[in-house]
Coordinates of C-alpha atoms in Angstrom, one line a residue:
X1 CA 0.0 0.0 0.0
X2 CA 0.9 3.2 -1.4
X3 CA 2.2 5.9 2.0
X4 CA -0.7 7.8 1.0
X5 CA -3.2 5.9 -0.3
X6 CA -6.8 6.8 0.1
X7 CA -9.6 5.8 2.3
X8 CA -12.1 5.1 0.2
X9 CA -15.3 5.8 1.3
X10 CA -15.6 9.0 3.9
X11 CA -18.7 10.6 6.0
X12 CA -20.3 13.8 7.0
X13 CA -23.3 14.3 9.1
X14 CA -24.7 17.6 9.8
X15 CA -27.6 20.2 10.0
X16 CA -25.8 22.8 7.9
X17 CA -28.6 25.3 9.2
X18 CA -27.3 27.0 7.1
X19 CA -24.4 25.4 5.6
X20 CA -21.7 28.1 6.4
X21 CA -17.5 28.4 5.6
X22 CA -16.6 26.1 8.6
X23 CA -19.0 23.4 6.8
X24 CA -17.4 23.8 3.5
X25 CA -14.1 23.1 5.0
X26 CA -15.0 19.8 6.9
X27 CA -16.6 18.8 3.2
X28 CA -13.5 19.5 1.7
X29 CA -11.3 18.3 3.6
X30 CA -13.2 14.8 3.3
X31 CA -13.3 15.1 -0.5
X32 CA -9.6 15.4 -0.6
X33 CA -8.9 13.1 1.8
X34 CA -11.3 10.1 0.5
X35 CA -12.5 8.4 -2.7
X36 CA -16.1 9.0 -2.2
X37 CA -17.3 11.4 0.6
X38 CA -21.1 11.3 1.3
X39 CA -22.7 13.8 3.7
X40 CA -26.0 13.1 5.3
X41 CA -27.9 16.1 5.8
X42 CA -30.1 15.5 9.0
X43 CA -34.2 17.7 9.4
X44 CA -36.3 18.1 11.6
X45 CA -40.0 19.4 10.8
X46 CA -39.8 22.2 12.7
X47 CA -36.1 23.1 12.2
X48 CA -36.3 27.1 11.1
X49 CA -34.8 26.4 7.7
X50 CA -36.6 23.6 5.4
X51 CA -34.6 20.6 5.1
X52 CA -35.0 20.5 1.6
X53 CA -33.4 23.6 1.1
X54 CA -30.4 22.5 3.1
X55 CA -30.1 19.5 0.9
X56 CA -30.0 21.4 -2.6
X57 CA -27.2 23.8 -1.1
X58 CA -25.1 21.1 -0.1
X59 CA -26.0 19.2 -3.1
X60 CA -25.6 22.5 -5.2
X61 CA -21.9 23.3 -3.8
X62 CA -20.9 19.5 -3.2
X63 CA -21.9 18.1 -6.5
X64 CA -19.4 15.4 -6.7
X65 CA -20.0 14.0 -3.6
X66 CA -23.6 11.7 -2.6
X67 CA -25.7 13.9 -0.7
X68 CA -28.4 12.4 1.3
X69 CA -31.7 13.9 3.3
X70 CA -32.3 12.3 6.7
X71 CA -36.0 13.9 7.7
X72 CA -36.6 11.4 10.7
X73 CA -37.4 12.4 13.7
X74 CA -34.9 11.3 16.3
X75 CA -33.2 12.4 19.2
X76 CA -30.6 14.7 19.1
X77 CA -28.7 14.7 21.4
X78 CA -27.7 11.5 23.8
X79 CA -29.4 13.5 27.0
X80 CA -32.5 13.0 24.4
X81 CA -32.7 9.7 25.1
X82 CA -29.8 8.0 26.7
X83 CA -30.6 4.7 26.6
X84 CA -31.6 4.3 22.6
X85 CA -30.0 7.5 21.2
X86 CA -26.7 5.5 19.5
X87 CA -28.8 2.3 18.9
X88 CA -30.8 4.6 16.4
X89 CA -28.1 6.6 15.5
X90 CA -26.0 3.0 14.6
X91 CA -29.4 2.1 12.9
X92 CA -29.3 5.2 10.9
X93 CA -26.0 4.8 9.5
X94 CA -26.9 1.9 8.1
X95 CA -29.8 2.4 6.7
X96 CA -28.5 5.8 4.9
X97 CA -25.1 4.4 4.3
X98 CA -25.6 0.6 3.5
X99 CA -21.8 0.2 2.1
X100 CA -18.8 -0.1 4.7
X101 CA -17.5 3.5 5.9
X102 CA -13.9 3.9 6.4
X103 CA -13.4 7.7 7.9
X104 CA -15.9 9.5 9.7
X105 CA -15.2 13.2 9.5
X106 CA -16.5 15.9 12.2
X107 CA -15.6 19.2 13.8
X108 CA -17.4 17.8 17.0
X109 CA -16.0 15.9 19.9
X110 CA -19.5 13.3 18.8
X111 CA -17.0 12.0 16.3
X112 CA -15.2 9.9 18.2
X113 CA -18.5 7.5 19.3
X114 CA -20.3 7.9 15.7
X115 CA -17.2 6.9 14.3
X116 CA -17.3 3.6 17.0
X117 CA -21.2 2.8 15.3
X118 CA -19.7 2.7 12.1
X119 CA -16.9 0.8 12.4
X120 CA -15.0 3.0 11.1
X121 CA -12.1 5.5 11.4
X122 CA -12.4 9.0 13.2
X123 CA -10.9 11.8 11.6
X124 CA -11.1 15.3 13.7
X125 CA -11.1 18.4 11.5
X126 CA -10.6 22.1 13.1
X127 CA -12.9 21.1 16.2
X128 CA -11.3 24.8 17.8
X129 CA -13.0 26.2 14.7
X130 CA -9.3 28.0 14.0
X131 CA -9.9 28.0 10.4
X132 CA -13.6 29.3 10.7
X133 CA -14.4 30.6 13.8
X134 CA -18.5 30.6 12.9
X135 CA -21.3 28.7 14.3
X136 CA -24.4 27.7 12.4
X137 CA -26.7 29.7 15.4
X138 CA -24.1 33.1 15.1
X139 CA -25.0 32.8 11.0
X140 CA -29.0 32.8 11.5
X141 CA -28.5 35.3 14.7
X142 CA -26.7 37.7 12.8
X143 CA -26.3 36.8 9.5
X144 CA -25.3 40.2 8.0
X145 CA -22.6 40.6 10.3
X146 CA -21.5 37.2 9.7
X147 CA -21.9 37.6 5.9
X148 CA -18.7 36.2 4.9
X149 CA -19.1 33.1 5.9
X150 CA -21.6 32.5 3.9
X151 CA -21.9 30.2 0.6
X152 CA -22.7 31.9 -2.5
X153 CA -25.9 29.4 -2.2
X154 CA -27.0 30.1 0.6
X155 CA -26.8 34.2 0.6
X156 CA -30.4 34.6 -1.7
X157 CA -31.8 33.1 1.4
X158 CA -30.4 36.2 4.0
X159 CA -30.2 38.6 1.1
X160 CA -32.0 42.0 1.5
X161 CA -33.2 43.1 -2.0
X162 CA -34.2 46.9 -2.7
X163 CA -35.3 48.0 -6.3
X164 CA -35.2 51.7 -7.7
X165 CA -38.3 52.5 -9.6
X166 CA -39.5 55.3 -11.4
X167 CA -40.2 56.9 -14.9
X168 CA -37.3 58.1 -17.1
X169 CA -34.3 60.1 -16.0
X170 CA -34.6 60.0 -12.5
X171 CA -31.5 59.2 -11.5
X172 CA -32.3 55.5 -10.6
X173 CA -28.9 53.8 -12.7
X174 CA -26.8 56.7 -11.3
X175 CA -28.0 56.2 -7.5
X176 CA -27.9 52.5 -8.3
X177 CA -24.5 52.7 -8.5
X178 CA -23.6 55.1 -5.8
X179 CA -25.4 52.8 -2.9
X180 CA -23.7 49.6 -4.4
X181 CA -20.6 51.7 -4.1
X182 CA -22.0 52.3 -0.3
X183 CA -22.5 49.0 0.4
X184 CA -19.7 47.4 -1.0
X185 CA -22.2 45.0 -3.2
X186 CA -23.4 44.9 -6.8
X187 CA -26.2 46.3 -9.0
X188 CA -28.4 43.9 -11.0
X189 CA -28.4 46.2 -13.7
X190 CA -31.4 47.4 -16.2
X191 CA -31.7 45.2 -18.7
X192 CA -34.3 46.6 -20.5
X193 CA -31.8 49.5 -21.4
X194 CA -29.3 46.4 -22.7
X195 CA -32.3 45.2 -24.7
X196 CA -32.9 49.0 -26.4
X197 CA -29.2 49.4 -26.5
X198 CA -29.1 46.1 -28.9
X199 CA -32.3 46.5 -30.5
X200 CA -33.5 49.9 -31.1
X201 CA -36.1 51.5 -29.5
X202 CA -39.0 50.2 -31.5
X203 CA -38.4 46.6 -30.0
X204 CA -41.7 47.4 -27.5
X205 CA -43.7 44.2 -28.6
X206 CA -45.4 41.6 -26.0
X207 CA -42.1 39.7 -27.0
X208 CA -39.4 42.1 -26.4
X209 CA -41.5 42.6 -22.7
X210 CA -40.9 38.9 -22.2
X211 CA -37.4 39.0 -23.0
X212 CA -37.0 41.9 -20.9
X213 CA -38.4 40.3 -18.0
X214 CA -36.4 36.9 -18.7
X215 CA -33.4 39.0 -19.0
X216 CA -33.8 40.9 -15.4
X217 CA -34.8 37.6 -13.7
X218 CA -31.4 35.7 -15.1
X219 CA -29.4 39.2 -14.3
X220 CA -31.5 39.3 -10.5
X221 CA -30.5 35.6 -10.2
X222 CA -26.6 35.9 -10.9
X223 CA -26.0 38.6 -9.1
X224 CA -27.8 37.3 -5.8
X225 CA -24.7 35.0 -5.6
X226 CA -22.4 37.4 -5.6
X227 CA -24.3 40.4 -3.7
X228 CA -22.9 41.6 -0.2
X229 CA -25.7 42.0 2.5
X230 CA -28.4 43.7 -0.1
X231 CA -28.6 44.1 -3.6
X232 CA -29.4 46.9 -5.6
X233 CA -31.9 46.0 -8.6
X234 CA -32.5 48.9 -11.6
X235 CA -35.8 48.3 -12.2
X236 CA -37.6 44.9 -12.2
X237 CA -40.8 43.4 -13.5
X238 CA -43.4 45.8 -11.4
X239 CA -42.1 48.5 -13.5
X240 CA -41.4 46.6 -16.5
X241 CA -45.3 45.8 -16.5
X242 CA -45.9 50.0 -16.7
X243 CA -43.7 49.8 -19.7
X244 CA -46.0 47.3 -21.2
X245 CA -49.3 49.1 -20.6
X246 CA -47.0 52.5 -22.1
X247 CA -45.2 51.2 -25.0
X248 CA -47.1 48.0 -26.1
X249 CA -50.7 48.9 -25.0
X250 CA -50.9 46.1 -22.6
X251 CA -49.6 43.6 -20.4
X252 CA -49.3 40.0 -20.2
X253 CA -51.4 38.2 -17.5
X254 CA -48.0 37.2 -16.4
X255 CA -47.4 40.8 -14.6
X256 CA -50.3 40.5 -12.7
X257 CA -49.4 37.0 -11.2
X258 CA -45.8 38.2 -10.1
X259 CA -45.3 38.4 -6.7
X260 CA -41.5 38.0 -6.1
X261 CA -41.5 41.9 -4.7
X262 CA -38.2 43.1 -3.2
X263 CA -37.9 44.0 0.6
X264 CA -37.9 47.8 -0.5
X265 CA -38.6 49.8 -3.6
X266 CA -37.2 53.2 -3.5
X267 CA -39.5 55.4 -6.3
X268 CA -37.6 57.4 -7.4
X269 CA -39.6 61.1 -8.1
X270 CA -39.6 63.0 -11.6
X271 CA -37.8 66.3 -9.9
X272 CA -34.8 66.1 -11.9
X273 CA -34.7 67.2 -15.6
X274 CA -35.1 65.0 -18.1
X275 CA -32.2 64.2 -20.0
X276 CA -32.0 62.4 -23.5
X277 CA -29.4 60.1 -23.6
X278 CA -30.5 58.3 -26.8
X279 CA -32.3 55.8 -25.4
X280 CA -35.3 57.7 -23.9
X281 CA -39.5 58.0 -24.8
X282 CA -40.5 60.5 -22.9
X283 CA -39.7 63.5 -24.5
X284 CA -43.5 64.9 -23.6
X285 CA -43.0 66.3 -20.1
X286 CA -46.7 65.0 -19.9
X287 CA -46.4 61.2 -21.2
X288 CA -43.1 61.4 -18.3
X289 CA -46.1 62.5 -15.4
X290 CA -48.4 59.9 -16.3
X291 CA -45.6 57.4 -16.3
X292 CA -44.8 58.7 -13.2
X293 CA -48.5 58.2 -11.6
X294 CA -49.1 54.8 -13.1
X295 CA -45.8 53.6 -11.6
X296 CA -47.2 54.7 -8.2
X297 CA -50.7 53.2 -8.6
X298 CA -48.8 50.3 -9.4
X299 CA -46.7 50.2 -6.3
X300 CA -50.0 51.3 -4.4
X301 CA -51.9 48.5 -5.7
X302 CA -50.0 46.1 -5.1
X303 CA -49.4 47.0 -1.7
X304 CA -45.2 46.7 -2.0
X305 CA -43.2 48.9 0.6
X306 CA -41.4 51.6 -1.2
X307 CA -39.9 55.1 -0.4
X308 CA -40.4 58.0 -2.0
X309 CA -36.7 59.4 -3.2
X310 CA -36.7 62.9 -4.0
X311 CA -34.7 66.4 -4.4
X312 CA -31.1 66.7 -5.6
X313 CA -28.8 64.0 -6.1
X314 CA -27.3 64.0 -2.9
X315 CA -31.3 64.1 -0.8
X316 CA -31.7 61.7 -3.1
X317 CA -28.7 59.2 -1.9
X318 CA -29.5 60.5 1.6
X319 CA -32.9 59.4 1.8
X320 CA -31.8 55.9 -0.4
X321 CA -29.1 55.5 2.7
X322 CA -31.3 55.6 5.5
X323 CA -33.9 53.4 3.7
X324 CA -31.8 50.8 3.4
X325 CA -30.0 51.4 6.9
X326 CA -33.3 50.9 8.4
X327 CA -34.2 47.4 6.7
X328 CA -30.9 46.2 7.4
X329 CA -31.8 47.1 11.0
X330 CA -34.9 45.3 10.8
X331 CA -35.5 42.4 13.2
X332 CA -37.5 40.4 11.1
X333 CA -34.4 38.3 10.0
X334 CA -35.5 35.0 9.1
X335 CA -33.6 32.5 11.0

């Protein structure tokens, strides 16, 4: 045998609620160490975060690797039930892992007695958390503060999202850009000004609506991965939907269905001159008014939280700033 031959088969057991920087390590570390790692994600029904969800992150950032969903409900702990807590435990691991483990991985001193059930070998990884100094219950009691340890995965689930709305040449791509600047994250950009850019301003059909929206939904969804704390989103499909009614003289029924609102619009107010900067429509100052007013019956109607953004640039960044300081600040972080 080969110094540094290979286990072959390792395992992982967790929560991962939510998976977090420390977790990705231990999962690592087994998939270098091992032939085949498999990590058994373990639910409860009432756990804060669905199981399921915890299984397609894992299984999202682990792809090589088997990743299995344990939903029983069983004792937790051994003070749970000290007399049958490792019988079912012992039962579990064979039941989810049928084949022979070789290495049992864990940060947790537990290690040592699950690796005894499974006859195999334990293998300690960073138990003093040196690497990682995070905790699953420090991610979901502050996640913002804990933000980088988070998985790209996993930060749509924490991630604040606020949208700038409003009718042409309100400064919404400018103080786009000036509050991802502020909050060291990214903009999901306009795409509907990408789709004018490449195919002229008379591309206002039904279809070019549905490409738009496909477009901001794919640019929404990419950037989420990558966003620090909040995102900043120019435009989306609320407004995109006023567009519709403006420049194709309806909407689909899709619009009206959507309900994937931000946490925070900030509507941005027609105080500013209007500037052409050969992509605009609105060169009626009284087609730019009704836009305006039929963006906020559509905020209105759909009963979406939004701030009203108004005066010079910098009121405007003020009042955008405090906004989003206050969500931020908001104690209705899911957890």
């Amino acid at each position: 045998m080969s110094f540094l031959a290979k286990p072959k088969r390792g395992f992982v057991l967790g929560k991962f609620m939510p998976p977090h920087a420390g977790h990705v390590y231990l999962c690592d570390f087994g998939r270098a160490y091992v032939d085949e790692l498999t990590i058994l994600v373990c639910s409860l029904p009432d756990d804060p975060i669905p199981g399921e969800l915890r299984l397609q992150w894992m299984r999202e950032m682990f792809p090589s690797t088997r990743v299995v969903h344990c939903p029983e409900i069983v004792p937790q702990e051994p003070e749970d039930d000290p007399e049958n807590f490792w019988p079912i435990w012992h039962d579990i691991l064979k039941r989810y892992h049928p084949e022979p483990i070789d290495i049992v991985f864990a940060s947790e001193t537990y290690g040592h007695r699950l690796a005894a059930e499974a006859g195999a070998r334990f293998v300690p990884v960073d138990e003093a958390r040196t690497a990682f100094p995070i905790s699953a219950t420090a991610i979901r009691n502050d996640p913002y503060r804990n933000w980088r340890f988070l998985p790209g995965p996993v930060r749509p689930y924490y991630l604040k999202r606020v949208t700038l709305v409003g009718a042409e040449s309100t400064g919404k791509t400018s103080l786009a850009a000036e509050l991802a600047r502020h909050y060291d994250t990214i903009v999901a950009p306009e795409y509907g000004r990408f789709h004018t850019e490449a195919f002229g301003s008379g591309a206002t059909s039904p279809e070019d609506m549905r490409q738009i929206v496909m477009g901001h939904l794919a640019g929404v969804a990419a950037a989420s991965l990558r966003a620090n704390r909040v995102l900043i989103e120019d435009t989306d499909p609320v407004l995109t939907a006023v567009w519709s009614d403006t420049l194709a003289g309806s909407r689909d029924p899709w619009f009206d269905a959507y309900r994937d609102y931000p946490d925070l619009y900030l509507f941005c107010d027609i105080d500013l001159p209007w500037v052409d900067d050969g992509t605009r429509y609105f060169h009626d100052p009284a087609v730019r008014r009704n836009f305006h007013r039929a963006t906020e019956r559509e905020l209105v109607s759909r009963g979406v939280k939004f701030v009203r953004v108004r005066g010079t640039p910098e009121q405007r960044r003020t009042i955008a700033v405090e906004a989003i300081d206050n969500l931020l600040r908001a104690t209705n972080v899911r957890r």
